[in-house]
């Protein structure tokens, strides 16, 4: 595990993040805001990005710290916060840091990881380092919400047409640029459970010029029982496992999400 802040792989597409149709349509904000309110104490969001979840949480009166490795994403979050009333701004602390090795010198009631930042950790060593840091930052009995996707075995096993793109709906930025986002899987390491993903943003400027921006990254998927064992090994008891943000239980749909509600135990990580 590296102790320095990782390369900012979000920088090329950060300015588009809040406009991307599937991100805008995510139905998770209410779930995380409600969980934060119920925590009755300070919340830490790891991989807070542009504040998509963090800002609505602070608006509801919750004190929240957002940690992210990307200065581009944090910069956008800061600009959005500046538009918020003073009391909302006061409740937020933003920190640039690596979720595998951070020390904020204060405890939290709840740690959250909305929209899969944990899947940017590509080795068990990195995952365990992150869970150990979370464990250290939680009050006794504090909670972790670990939000990852459930890998669809049939999709992973299906033969793929190399280089085939999926496309989202276009969107227009306030300055008039038109953006089409395309996505493709460029590599699958079935042994290490790593997908190599490429986003291509095709940007049409107001003068008609076309620009291509690439955001590529790797992510690691976790199987449900693997994640459960990882949490147990890291000093957490799983209290609930949901398959969506309406709290449908695991198994209610396939593949669905894997939303673990885990409580810090008195056991030190093994
Ligand atoms: C998909 S975004 C999620 C952002 C936000 N939580 C949301 O729900 O919109 C993942 C975020 O994780 C951050 N991230 C990735 N690896 C990280 C690391 N090692 N430490 C801290 N943040 C990281 C990225 O910079 C990015 O902002």
PDB file of C-alpha atoms and ligand atoms in Angstrom:
ATOM      1  CA  UNK A   1       0.000   0.000   0.000  1.00  0.00           C
ATOM      2  CA  UNK A   2       1.300   3.458  -0.837  1.00  0.00           C
ATOM      3  CA  UNK A   3       1.063   6.086   1.886  1.00  0.00           C
ATOM      4  CA  UNK A   4       1.063   9.073  -0.488  1.00  0.00           C
ATOM      5  CA  UNK A   5      -2.200  10.395  -1.967  1.00  0.00           C
ATOM      6  CA  UNK A   6      -2.938   8.451  -5.161  1.00  0.00           C
ATOM      7  CA  UNK A   7      -2.893   9.995  -8.644  1.00  0.00           C
ATOM      8  CA  UNK A   8      -6.060  12.066  -9.251  1.00  0.00           C
ATOM      9  CA  UNK A   9      -7.672   9.786 -11.799  1.00  0.00           C
ATOM     10  CA  UNK A  10     -10.944  11.779 -11.645  1.00  0.00           C
ATOM     11  CA  UNK A  11      -9.360  15.029 -12.852  1.00  0.00           C
ATOM     12  CA  UNK A  12     -10.184  14.602 -16.578  1.00  0.00           C
ATOM     13  CA  UNK A  13     -13.933  14.133 -16.028  1.00  0.00           C
ATOM     14  CA  UNK A  14     -14.561  15.799 -12.654  1.00  0.00           C
ATOM     15  CA  UNK A  15     -16.296  18.871 -14.107  1.00  0.00           C
ATOM     16  CA  UNK A  16     -18.889  16.612 -15.780  1.00  0.00           C
ATOM     17  CA  UNK A  17     -19.583  14.414 -12.735  1.00  0.00           C
ATOM     18  CA  UNK A  18     -22.656  16.237 -11.427  1.00  0.00           C
ATOM     19  CA  UNK A  19     -24.246  16.287 -14.910  1.00  0.00           C
ATOM     20  CA  UNK A  20     -23.886  12.634 -15.850  1.00  0.00           C
ATOM     21  CA  UNK A  21     -27.413  11.259 -16.228  1.00  0.00           C
ATOM     22  CA  UNK A  22     -26.986   7.943 -14.332  1.00  0.00           C
ATOM     23  CA  UNK A  23     -25.305   9.789 -11.452  1.00  0.00           C
ATOM     24  CA  UNK A  24     -28.052  12.406 -11.269  1.00  0.00           C
ATOM     25  CA  UNK A  25     -30.632   9.610 -11.300  1.00  0.00           C
ATOM     26  CA  UNK A  26     -29.100   7.646  -8.404  1.00  0.00           C
ATOM     27  CA  UNK A  27     -31.672   6.994  -5.721  1.00  0.00           C
ATOM     28  CA  UNK A  28     -29.221   6.869  -2.794  1.00  0.00           C
ATOM     29  CA  UNK A  29     -29.152  10.427  -1.401  1.00  0.00           C
ATOM     30  CA  UNK A  30     -32.257  10.076   0.803  1.00  0.00           C
ATOM     31  CA  UNK A  31     -30.937   6.819   2.265  1.00  0.00           C
ATOM     32  CA  UNK A  32     -27.573   8.333   3.237  1.00  0.00           C
ATOM     33  CA  UNK A  33     -29.117  11.537   4.587  1.00  0.00           C
ATOM     34  CA  UNK A  34     -31.562   9.555   6.743  1.00  0.00           C
ATOM     35  CA  UNK A  35     -28.746   7.292   8.013  1.00  0.00           C
ATOM     36  CA  UNK A  36     -26.643  10.338   8.879  1.00  0.00           C
ATOM     37  CA  UNK A  37     -29.501  11.971  10.784  1.00  0.00           C
ATOM     38  CA  UNK A  38     -30.142   8.750  12.703  1.00  0.00           C
ATOM     39  CA  UNK A  39     -26.464   8.563  13.728  1.00  0.00           C
ATOM     40  CA  UNK A  40     -27.007  11.515  16.069  1.00  0.00           C
ATOM     41  CA  UNK A  41     -23.386  12.605  15.799  1.00  0.00           C
ATOM     42  CA  UNK A  42     -20.594  13.483  13.429  1.00  0.00           C
ATOM     43  CA  UNK A  43     -20.369  11.582  10.152  1.00  0.00           C
ATOM     44  CA  UNK A  44     -17.332  10.844   7.981  1.00  0.00           C
ATOM     45  CA  UNK A  45     -17.896  10.304   4.264  1.00  0.00           C
ATOM     46  CA  UNK A  46     -14.980   8.589   2.516  1.00  0.00           C
ATOM     47  CA  UNK A  47     -14.624   9.459  -1.166  1.00  0.00           C
ATOM     48  CA  UNK A  48     -17.069  12.383  -0.861  1.00  0.00           C
ATOM     49  CA  UNK A  49     -16.334  13.601  -4.399  1.00  0.00           C
ATOM     50  CA  UNK A  50     -18.258  16.708  -5.436  1.00  0.00           C
ATOM     51  CA  UNK A  51     -20.516  16.584  -2.368  1.00  0.00           C
ATOM     52  CA  UNK A  52     -23.461  14.944  -4.152  1.00  0.00           C
ATOM     53  CA  UNK A  53     -24.410  13.274  -0.835  1.00  0.00           C
ATOM     54  CA  UNK A  54     -22.358  15.368   1.595  1.00  0.00           C
ATOM     55  CA  UNK A  55     -24.059  18.714   0.889  1.00  0.00           C
ATOM     56  CA  UNK A  56     -27.674  17.459   1.246  1.00  0.00           C
ATOM     57  CA  UNK A  57     -26.538  15.787   4.497  1.00  0.00           C
ATOM     58  CA  UNK A  58     -25.131  19.029   5.902  1.00  0.00           C
ATOM     59  CA  UNK A  59     -28.329  20.841   4.863  1.00  0.00           C
ATOM     60  CA  UNK A  60     -30.214  18.493   7.198  1.00  0.00           C
ATOM     61  CA  UNK A  61     -28.238  19.699  10.203  1.00  0.00           C
ATOM     62  CA  UNK A  62     -25.606  16.937  10.348  1.00  0.00           C
ATOM     63  CA  UNK A  63     -21.934  17.680  11.006  1.00  0.00           C
ATOM     64  CA  UNK A  64     -20.011  15.884   8.288  1.00  0.00           C
ATOM     65  CA  UNK A  65     -16.381  15.490   7.254  1.00  0.00           C
ATOM     66  CA  UNK A  66     -15.685  14.575   3.630  1.00  0.00           C
ATOM     67  CA  UNK A  67     -12.398  12.945   2.694  1.00  0.00           C
ATOM     68  CA  UNK A  68     -11.323  12.467  -0.912  1.00  0.00           C
ATOM     69  CA  UNK A  69      -8.085  11.872  -2.787  1.00  0.00           C
ATOM     70  CA  UNK A  70      -9.047  14.004  -5.790  1.00  0.00           C
ATOM     71  CA  UNK A  71      -8.291  17.708  -5.593  1.00  0.00           C
ATOM     72  CA  UNK A  72     -10.466  18.219  -8.711  1.00  0.00           C
ATOM     73  CA  UNK A  73     -13.520  16.618  -7.073  1.00  0.00           C
ATOM     74  CA  UNK A  74     -12.899  18.422  -3.760  1.00  0.00           C
ATOM     75  CA  UNK A  75     -12.514  21.733  -5.622  1.00  0.00           C
ATOM     76  CA  UNK A  76     -15.968  21.299  -7.145  1.00  0.00           C
ATOM     77  CA  UNK A  77     -17.384  20.378  -3.747  1.00  0.00           C
ATOM     78  CA  UNK A  78     -15.856  23.535  -2.232  1.00  0.00           C
ATOM     79  CA  UNK A  79     -17.322  25.765  -4.964  1.00  0.00           C
ATOM     80  CA  UNK A  80     -20.779  24.267  -4.457  1.00  0.00           C
ATOM     81  CA  UNK A  81     -20.504  24.688  -0.684  1.00  0.00           C
ATOM     82  CA  UNK A  82     -19.720  28.376  -1.129  1.00  0.00           C
ATOM     83  CA  UNK A  83     -23.225  28.776  -2.581  1.00  0.00           C
ATOM     84  CA  UNK A  84     -24.766  27.300   0.599  1.00  0.00           C
ATOM     85  CA  UNK A  85     -25.929  29.272   3.664  1.00  0.00           C
ATOM     86  CA  UNK A  86     -23.302  29.946   6.324  1.00  0.00           C
ATOM     87  CA  UNK A  87     -24.667  27.350   8.792  1.00  0.00           C
ATOM     88  CA  UNK A  88     -24.450  24.565   6.187  1.00  0.00           C
ATOM     89  CA  UNK A  89     -20.844  25.536   5.381  1.00  0.00           C
ATOM     90  CA  UNK A  90     -20.003  25.533   9.093  1.00  0.00           C
ATOM     91  CA  UNK A  91     -21.088  21.926   9.458  1.00  0.00           C
ATOM     92  CA  UNK A  92     -18.715  20.657   6.751  1.00  0.00           C
ATOM     93  CA  UNK A  93     -15.023  19.836   6.920  1.00  0.00           C
ATOM     94  CA  UNK A  94     -13.249  18.773   3.726  1.00  0.00           C
ATOM     95  CA  UNK A  95      -9.987  16.886   3.784  1.00  0.00           C
ATOM     96  CA  UNK A  96      -7.786  15.742   0.920  1.00  0.00           C
ATOM     97  CA  UNK A  97      -6.533  12.330   1.882  1.00  0.00           C
ATOM     98  CA  UNK A  98      -6.247   8.665   1.073  1.00  0.00           C
ATOM     99  CA  UNK A  99      -8.937   6.436   2.534  1.00  0.00           C
ATOM    100  CA  UNK A 100      -6.311   3.756   3.132  1.00  0.00           C
ATOM    101  CA  UNK A 101      -4.266   5.889   5.526  1.00  0.00           C
ATOM    102  CA  UNK A 102      -5.822   8.871   7.233  1.00  0.00           C
ATOM    103  CA  UNK A 103      -5.755  10.278  10.724  1.00  0.00           C
ATOM    104  CA  UNK A 104      -8.331  12.937  11.489  1.00  0.00           C
ATOM    105  CA  UNK A 105      -7.783  12.910  15.276  1.00  0.00           C
ATOM    106  CA  UNK A 106     -11.487  12.810  16.047  1.00  0.00           C
ATOM    107  CA  UNK A 107     -14.114  10.092  16.404  1.00  0.00           C
ATOM    108  CA  UNK A 108     -17.261   9.627  14.320  1.00  0.00           C
ATOM    109  CA  UNK A 109     -20.603   7.954  14.961  1.00  0.00           C
ATOM    110  CA  UNK A 110     -20.945   6.867  11.347  1.00  0.00           C
ATOM    111  CA  UNK A 111     -18.618   6.333   8.381  1.00  0.00           C
ATOM    112  CA  UNK A 112     -20.157   6.117   4.897  1.00  0.00           C
ATOM    113  CA  UNK A 113     -18.830   5.273   1.435  1.00  0.00           C
ATOM    114  CA  UNK A 114     -21.590   6.309  -0.994  1.00  0.00           C
ATOM    115  CA  UNK A 115     -21.323   5.195  -4.619  1.00  0.00           C
ATOM    116  CA  UNK A 116     -18.500   2.690  -4.303  1.00  0.00           C
ATOM    117  CA  UNK A 117     -15.250   4.556  -3.521  1.00  0.00           C
ATOM    118  CA  UNK A 118     -14.154   1.394  -1.666  1.00  0.00           C
ATOM    119  CA  UNK A 119     -14.023  -0.399  -5.021  1.00  0.00           C
ATOM    120  CA  UNK A 120     -11.124   1.814  -6.047  1.00  0.00           C
ATOM    121  CA  UNK A 121      -9.030  -0.223  -3.600  1.00  0.00           C
ATOM    122  CA  UNK A 122      -7.566  -3.000  -5.692  1.00  0.00           C
ATOM    123  CA  UNK A 123      -5.947  -5.314  -3.158  1.00  0.00           C
ATOM    124  CA  UNK A 124      -7.038  -6.981   0.069  1.00  0.00           C
ATOM    125  CA  UNK A 125      -4.134  -5.196   1.765  1.00  0.00           C
ATOM    126  CA  UNK A 126      -5.550  -1.796   0.737  1.00  0.00           C
ATOM    127  CA  UNK A 127      -9.095  -2.815   1.706  1.00  0.00           C
ATOM    128  CA  UNK A 128      -7.901  -3.953   5.129  1.00  0.00           C
ATOM    129  CA  UNK A 129      -5.884  -0.765   5.643  1.00  0.00           C
ATOM    130  CA  UNK A 130      -8.997   1.292   4.872  1.00  0.00           C
ATOM    131  CA  UNK A 131     -11.203  -0.764   7.196  1.00  0.00           C
ATOM    132  CA  UNK A 132      -8.576  -0.477   9.965  1.00  0.00           C
ATOM    133  CA  UNK A 133      -8.537   3.333   9.543  1.00  0.00           C
ATOM    134  CA  UNK A 134     -12.356   3.383   9.673  1.00  0.00           C
ATOM    135  CA  UNK A 135     -12.320   1.188  12.812  1.00  0.00           C
ATOM    136  CA  UNK A 136      -9.899   3.604  14.512  1.00  0.00           C
ATOM    137  CA  UNK A 137     -12.134   6.577  13.686  1.00  0.00           C
ATOM    138  CA  UNK A 138     -15.415   5.135  14.949  1.00  0.00           C
ATOM    139  CA  UNK A 139     -16.729   5.535  18.485  1.00  0.00           C
ATOM    140  CA  UNK A 140     -17.350   2.216  20.281  1.00  0.00           C
ATOM    141  CA  UNK A 141     -20.446   0.722  18.658  1.00  0.00           C
ATOM    142  CA  UNK A 142     -20.249   3.192  15.755  1.00  0.00           C
ATOM    143  CA  UNK A 143     -21.483   2.197  12.300  1.00  0.00           C
ATOM    144  CA  UNK A 144     -20.042   1.791   8.837  1.00  0.00           C
ATOM    145  CA  UNK A 145     -22.155   1.789   5.672  1.00  0.00           C
ATOM    146  CA  UNK A 146     -20.183   0.014   2.971  1.00  0.00           C
ATOM    147  CA  UNK A 147     -21.739   0.609  -0.445  1.00  0.00           C
ATOM    148  CA  UNK A 148     -20.507  -1.601  -3.302  1.00  0.00           C
ATOM    149  CA  UNK A 149     -22.189  -3.290  -6.264  1.00  0.00           C
ATOM    150  CA  UNK A 150     -23.079  -6.942  -6.380  1.00  0.00           C
ATOM    151  CA  UNK A 151     -21.108  -8.513  -9.225  1.00  0.00           C
ATOM    152  CA  UNK A 152     -23.404 -10.220 -11.754  1.00  0.00           C
ATOM    153  CA  UNK A 153     -21.682 -13.534 -12.366  1.00  0.00           C
ATOM    154  CA  UNK A 154     -23.514 -14.102 -15.665  1.00  0.00           C
ATOM    155  CA  UNK A 155     -22.330 -10.735 -17.013  1.00  0.00           C
ATOM    156  CA  UNK A 156     -18.763 -11.353 -15.896  1.00  0.00           C
ATOM    157  CA  UNK A 157     -18.768 -14.760 -17.539  1.00  0.00           C
ATOM    158  CA  UNK A 158     -20.388 -13.598 -20.807  1.00  0.00           C
ATOM    159  CA  UNK A 159     -18.056 -13.264 -23.807  1.00  0.00           C
ATOM    160  CA  UNK A 160     -17.436  -9.612 -24.643  1.00  0.00           C
ATOM    161  CA  UNK A 161     -17.006  -7.782 -27.893  1.00  0.00           C
ATOM    162  CA  UNK A 162     -13.705  -5.998 -27.335  1.00  0.00           C
ATOM    163  CA  UNK A 163     -14.088  -2.251 -27.351  1.00  0.00           C
ATOM    164  CA  UNK A 164     -17.901  -2.115 -27.557  1.00  0.00           C
ATOM    165  CA  UNK A 165     -19.276   1.112 -26.098  1.00  0.00           C
ATOM    166  CA  UNK A 166     -22.405   1.891 -24.098  1.00  0.00           C
ATOM    167  CA  UNK A 167     -23.711   5.403 -24.341  1.00  0.00           C
ATOM    168  CA  UNK A 168     -25.592   7.673 -21.879  1.00  0.00           C
ATOM    169  CA  UNK A 169     -27.997  10.466 -22.683  1.00  0.00           C
ATOM    170  CA  UNK A 170     -26.252  13.692 -23.791  1.00  0.00           C
ATOM    171  CA  UNK A 171     -26.196  16.650 -21.434  1.00  0.00           C
ATOM    172  CA  UNK A 172     -25.502  20.366 -21.815  1.00  0.00           C
ATOM    173  CA  UNK A 173     -23.291  22.300 -19.403  1.00  0.00           C
ATOM    174  CA  UNK A 174     -24.284  25.809 -18.235  1.00  0.00           C
ATOM    175  CA  UNK A 175     -21.641  27.308 -20.577  1.00  0.00           C
ATOM    176  CA  UNK A 176     -23.319  25.674 -23.595  1.00  0.00           C
ATOM    177  CA  UNK A 177     -20.901  22.777 -24.179  1.00  0.00           C
ATOM    178  CA  UNK A 178     -22.689  19.586 -25.178  1.00  0.00           C
ATOM    179  CA  UNK A 179     -21.312  16.322 -23.722  1.00  0.00           C
ATOM    180  CA  UNK A 180     -21.856  12.704 -24.686  1.00  0.00           C
ATOM    181  CA  UNK A 181     -20.426  10.100 -22.317  1.00  0.00           C
ATOM    182  CA  UNK A 182     -19.525   6.630 -23.548  1.00  0.00           C
ATOM    183  CA  UNK A 183     -18.323   3.772 -21.395  1.00  0.00           C
ATOM    184  CA  UNK A 184     -16.642   0.457 -22.079  1.00  0.00           C
ATOM    185  CA  UNK A 185     -14.900  -2.291 -20.194  1.00  0.00           C
ATOM    186  CA  UNK A 186     -11.414  -2.627 -21.613  1.00  0.00           C
ATOM    187  CA  UNK A 187     -10.141  -5.405 -19.386  1.00  0.00           C
ATOM    188  CA  UNK A 188     -11.384  -8.041 -16.966  1.00  0.00           C
ATOM    189  CA  UNK A 189      -9.064  -9.785 -14.538  1.00  0.00           C
ATOM    190  CA  UNK A 190     -11.299 -12.565 -13.281  1.00  0.00           C
ATOM    191  CA  UNK A 191      -8.664 -13.846 -10.853  1.00  0.00           C
ATOM    192  CA  UNK A 192      -8.001 -10.526  -9.130  1.00  0.00           C
ATOM    193  CA  UNK A 193     -11.644  -9.400  -9.540  1.00  0.00           C
ATOM    194  CA  UNK A 194     -10.623  -6.201 -11.312  1.00  0.00           C
ATOM    195  CA  UNK A 195     -12.447  -4.423 -14.136  1.00  0.00           C
ATOM    196  CA  UNK A 196     -10.690  -1.832 -16.277  1.00  0.00           C
ATOM    197  CA  UNK A 197     -13.221   0.816 -17.207  1.00  0.00           C
ATOM    198  CA  UNK A 198     -12.895   3.617 -19.739  1.00  0.00           C
ATOM    199  CA  UNK A 199     -15.149   6.640 -19.942  1.00  0.00           C
ATOM    200  CA  UNK A 200     -14.911   8.799 -23.039  1.00  0.00           C
ATOM    201  CA  UNK A 201     -16.414  12.288 -22.834  1.00  0.00           C
ATOM    202  CA  UNK A 202     -17.079  13.681 -26.294  1.00  0.00           C
ATOM    203  CA  UNK A 203     -17.380  17.435 -25.728  1.00  0.00           C
ATOM    204  CA  UNK A 204     -18.804  19.697 -28.441  1.00  0.00           C
ATOM    205  CA  UNK A 205     -17.851  23.309 -27.759  1.00  0.00           C
ATOM    206  CA  UNK A 206     -20.169  26.189 -28.669  1.00  0.00           C
ATOM    207  CA  UNK A 207     -17.981  26.965 -31.728  1.00  0.00           C
ATOM    208  CA  UNK A 208     -18.511  23.363 -32.958  1.00  0.00           C
ATOM    209  CA  UNK A 209     -15.013  22.143 -32.034  1.00  0.00           C
ATOM    210  CA  UNK A 210     -14.965  18.573 -30.711  1.00  0.00           C
ATOM    211  CA  UNK A 211     -12.774  17.500 -27.793  1.00  0.00           C
ATOM    212  CA  UNK A 212     -12.249  13.980 -26.444  1.00  0.00           C
ATOM    213  CA  UNK A 213     -11.478  13.396 -22.783  1.00  0.00           C
ATOM    214  CA  UNK A 214     -10.722   9.979 -21.353  1.00  0.00           C
ATOM    215  CA  UNK A 215     -11.219   8.902 -17.754  1.00  0.00           C
ATOM    216  CA  UNK A 216      -9.961   5.407 -17.167  1.00  0.00           C
ATOM    217  CA  UNK A 217      -9.705   3.546 -13.917  1.00  0.00           C
ATOM    218  CA  UNK A 218      -9.757   0.093 -12.402  1.00  0.00           C
ATOM    219  CA  UNK A 219     -12.178  -1.160  -9.833  1.00  0.00           C
ATOM    220  CA  UNK A 220     -12.359  -4.304  -7.795  1.00  0.00           C
ATOM    221  CA  UNK A 221     -15.614  -6.116  -7.175  1.00  0.00           C
ATOM    222  CA  UNK A 222     -16.331  -8.025  -3.985  1.00  0.00           C
ATOM    223  CA  UNK A 223     -18.572 -11.033  -3.668  1.00  0.00           C
ATOM    224  CA  UNK A 224     -21.141 -10.735  -0.844  1.00  0.00           C
ATOM    225  CA  UNK A 225     -19.695 -13.370   1.458  1.00  0.00           C
ATOM    226  CA  UNK A 226     -16.157 -12.191   0.797  1.00  0.00           C
ATOM    227  CA  UNK A 227     -17.146  -8.686   1.947  1.00  0.00           C
ATOM    228  CA  UNK A 228     -18.890 -10.112   5.012  1.00  0.00           C
ATOM    229  CA  UNK A 229     -15.751 -12.055   6.008  1.00  0.00           C
ATOM    230  CA  UNK A 230     -13.552  -9.038   5.313  1.00  0.00           C
ATOM    231  CA  UNK A 231     -15.712  -6.940   7.630  1.00  0.00           C
ATOM    232  CA  UNK A 232     -15.657  -9.606  10.370  1.00  0.00           C
ATOM    233  CA  UNK A 233     -11.876  -9.849  10.082  1.00  0.00           C
ATOM    234  CA  UNK A 234     -11.643  -6.065  10.366  1.00  0.00           C
ATOM    235  CA  UNK A 235     -13.622  -5.816  13.623  1.00  0.00           C
ATOM    236  CA  UNK A 236     -17.183  -5.276  12.336  1.00  0.00           C
ATOM    237  CA  UNK A 237     -20.465  -7.173  12.778  1.00  0.00           C
ATOM    238  CA  UNK A 238     -22.829  -7.026   9.804  1.00  0.00           C
ATOM    239  CA  UNK A 239     -26.265  -5.976  11.080  1.00  0.00           C
ATOM    240  CA  UNK A 240     -28.016  -5.640   7.723  1.00  0.00           C
ATOM    241  CA  UNK A 241     -27.335  -6.201   4.072  1.00  0.00           C
ATOM    242  CA  UNK A 242     -29.594  -4.350   1.618  1.00  0.00           C
ATOM    243  CA  UNK A 243     -29.887  -4.760  -2.136  1.00  0.00           C
ATOM    244  CA  UNK A 244     -31.143  -1.220  -2.760  1.00  0.00           C
ATOM    245  CA  UNK A 245     -31.527   2.149  -1.058  1.00  0.00           C
ATOM    246  CA  UNK A 246     -35.143   1.364  -0.095  1.00  0.00           C
ATOM    247  CA  UNK A 247     -33.652  -1.241   2.258  1.00  0.00           C
ATOM    248  CA  UNK A 248     -34.861  -4.266   0.325  1.00  0.00           C
ATOM    249  CA  UNK A 249     -33.007  -7.233   1.817  1.00  0.00           C
ATOM    250  CA  UNK A 250     -30.149  -8.951   0.054  1.00  0.00           C
ATOM    251  CA  UNK A 251     -31.670 -11.498  -2.336  1.00  0.00           C
ATOM    252  CA  UNK A 252     -34.774  -9.432  -3.121  1.00  0.00           C
ATOM    253  CA  UNK A 253     -33.313  -8.745  -6.571  1.00  0.00           C
ATOM    254  CA  UNK A 254     -30.367  -9.784  -8.685  1.00  0.00           C
ATOM    255  CA  UNK A 255     -27.746  -8.498  -8.824  1.00  0.00           C
ATOM    256  CA  UNK A 256     -28.719  -5.308  -6.962  1.00  0.00           C
ATOM    257  CA  UNK A 257     -26.353  -3.403  -4.700  1.00  0.00           C
ATOM    258  CA  UNK A 258     -24.489  -4.625  -1.647  1.00  0.00           C
ATOM    259  CA  UNK A 259     -25.163  -2.103   1.108  1.00  0.00           C
ATOM    260  CA  UNK A 260     -23.636  -3.401   4.332  1.00  0.00           C
ATOM    261  CA  UNK A 261     -24.650  -1.870   7.657  1.00  0.00           C
ATOM    262  CA  UNK A 262     -21.806  -2.912   9.931  1.00  0.00           C
ATOM    263  CA  UNK A 263     -21.176  -2.107  13.579  1.00  0.00           C
ATOM    264  CA  UNK A 264     -17.757  -1.697  15.156  1.00  0.00           C
ATOM    265  CA  UNK A 265     -17.200  -4.451  17.682  1.00  0.00           C
ATOM    266  CA  UNK A 266     -14.846  -4.450  20.660  1.00  0.00           C
ATOM    267  CA  UNK A 267     -12.693  -7.000  18.776  1.00  0.00           C
ATOM    268  CA  UNK A 268      -9.521  -5.537  17.342  1.00  0.00           C
ATOM    269  CA  UNK A 269      -9.034  -6.198  13.615  1.00  0.00           C
ATOM    270  CA  UNK A 270      -7.322  -9.620  13.134  1.00  0.00           C
TER     271      UNK A 270
HETATM  272  C1  LIG B   1     -17.733   7.410  -7.707  1.00  0.00           C
HETATM  273  S1  LIG B   1     -17.037   8.709  -6.786  1.00  0.00           S
HETATM  274  C2  LIG B   1     -18.199   8.843  -5.447  1.00  0.00           C
HETATM  275  C3  LIG B   1     -18.308  10.271  -4.954  1.00  0.00           C
HETATM  276  C4  LIG B   1     -19.413  10.530  -3.943  1.00  0.00           C
HETATM  277  N1  LIG B   1     -19.301   9.697  -2.764  1.00  0.00           N
HETATM  278  C5  LIG B   1     -20.784  10.339  -4.574  1.00  0.00           C
HETATM  279  O1  LIG B   1     -21.574   9.554  -4.039  1.00  0.00           O
HETATM  280  O2  LIG B   1     -21.087  11.003  -5.573  1.00  0.00           O
HETATM  281  C6  LIG B   1     -15.645   7.943  -5.992  1.00  0.00           C
HETATM  282  C7  LIG B   1     -14.759   8.931  -5.249  1.00  0.00           C
HETATM  283  O3  LIG B   1     -13.770   8.176  -4.518  1.00  0.00           O
HETATM  284  C8  LIG B   1     -12.573   8.928  -4.526  1.00  0.00           C
HETATM  285  N2  LIG B   1     -11.438   8.038  -4.235  1.00  0.00           N
HETATM  286  C9  LIG B   1     -10.941   7.039  -5.003  1.00  0.00           C
HETATM  287  N3  LIG B   1      -9.895   6.441  -4.395  1.00  0.00           N
HETATM  288  C10 LIG B   1      -9.711   7.089  -3.213  1.00  0.00           C
HETATM  289  C11 LIG B   1      -8.795   6.947  -2.131  1.00  0.00           C
HETATM  290  N4  LIG B   1      -7.833   6.000  -2.138  1.00  0.00           N
HETATM  291  N5  LIG B   1      -8.927   7.774  -1.073  1.00  0.00           N
HETATM  292  C12 LIG B   1      -9.884   8.739  -1.046  1.00  0.00           C
HETATM  293  N6  LIG B   1     -10.776   8.926  -2.049  1.00  0.00           N
HETATM  294  C13 LIG B   1     -10.699   8.115  -3.119  1.00  0.00           C
HETATM  295  C14 LIG B   1     -12.519   9.534  -5.922  1.00  0.00           C
HETATM  296  O4  LIG B   1     -11.623  10.639  -5.982  1.00  0.00           O
HETATM  297  C15 LIG B   1     -13.984   9.900  -6.136  1.00  0.00           C
HETATM  298  O5  LIG B   1     -14.255  11.219  -5.753  1.00  0.00           O
END
